Amino acid sequence: DSNVGNDTGDGSINHPYKEFDTGKIPEGSVVHLANGEYALKGGKAYANLYVVGENPTKTVVKYVDAVGFTSKGSITLKDVSLVDLRVNVNSNANLTAINTIFLNSSGSNSAIYSSSGPSNVVLNNCTFSQNSAEYGGTINMKGGKLNIKNSLFINNHADCYGGAIACDDVEVTISNSRFISNQAMTDAGGAIYLKNSKLKGNKLELINCSAVFGGAITSLESDLNLNNSVSKNNRAKYYGGAIYKMYTRFELLNSKFVNNSALNGGAVYA
């Protein structure tokens, strides 16, 4: 594992690597990482890669000198922590993250970044904490599908819009997930920013998020459906303490708003 002096591992479950050097990882690899802290060396685009750790809080991969991974086909991450490390998703490519922690990513681009065309991102039981970017503190997507369940977004921020997530022309599905203390510093959508997109949200908790418009969610020309959700203690400087909604469909079912605030529309401005 990563505490062994010489890296004699081969990436198998019985002989995991000490250093995570992409130069050693060929296409189609299934890489096993034992508990420990790994220095990721070199950035690489993969058509097929599966990385699995031993324990997500104890198997830690840290950024060294480049964007960590680029998916040009399919990348799966499971049971690992990624620290100050970004994953790019190319057009028509896929990213799946299961029981993965994204921590302390910073810079102009998000921890998960897809801007070149439609892509597919699936996140299950993931945690995003203390990440920041210019747009979309943790995730910034343009085109494609984003599916999130059983996940936590906490203490993330964007310099502009989308404190946790920013989506343009994306079909978004989020369930059983919490957004806590996320912030859009100078623009809209403290937790989630949508433009020309669709969001189906079920059993969401949106708590203590803030922005100039839409303390928790800003939805512009995007279909928005929220069910069984709670928005509490969110705040906007001007409009929509919890939600700022402009144009197209808006469905709100079995949801609660508690102690949200804004100059206009303390809970919802639509």
GROMACS .gro file of C-alpha atoms in nm, residues 33 35-36 52-61 78-83 98-103 125-127:
model
   28
   33LEU     CA    1  -0.567   0.094  -0.413
   35ASN     CA    2  -0.571   0.233   0.231
   36GLY     CA    3  -0.314   0.510   0.227
   52VAL     CA    4  -1.141   0.105  -0.662
   53GLY     CA    5  -1.009   0.184  -0.316
   54GLU     CA    6  -1.033  -0.002   0.012
   55ASN     CA    7  -1.213   0.266   0.214
   56PRO     CA    8  -1.323   0.608   0.085
   57THR     CA    9  -1.202   0.795   0.395
   58LYS     CA   10  -0.869   0.612   0.407
   59THR     CA   11  -0.780   0.564   0.040
   60VAL     CA   12  -0.675   0.912  -0.066
   61VAL     CA   13  -0.550   1.022  -0.408
   78LYS     CA   14  -1.528   0.362  -0.625
   79ASP     CA   15  -1.440   0.388  -0.255
   80VAL     CA   16  -1.173   0.659  -0.288
   81SER     CA   17  -1.113   1.020  -0.186
   82LEU     CA   18  -0.991   1.265  -0.450
   83VAL     CA   19  -0.817   1.569  -0.303
   98ILE     CA   20  -1.966   0.538  -0.625
   99ASN     CA   21  -1.895   0.605  -0.258
  100THR     CA   22  -1.636   0.863  -0.361
  101ILE     CA   23  -1.529   1.181  -0.182
  102PHE     CA   24  -1.433   1.494  -0.380
  103LEU     CA   25  -1.245   1.733  -0.152
  125ASN     CA   26  -2.334   0.794  -0.237
  126CYS     CA   27  -2.072   1.061  -0.304
  127THR     CA   28  -1.958   1.354  -0.092
   0.00000   0.00000   0.00000
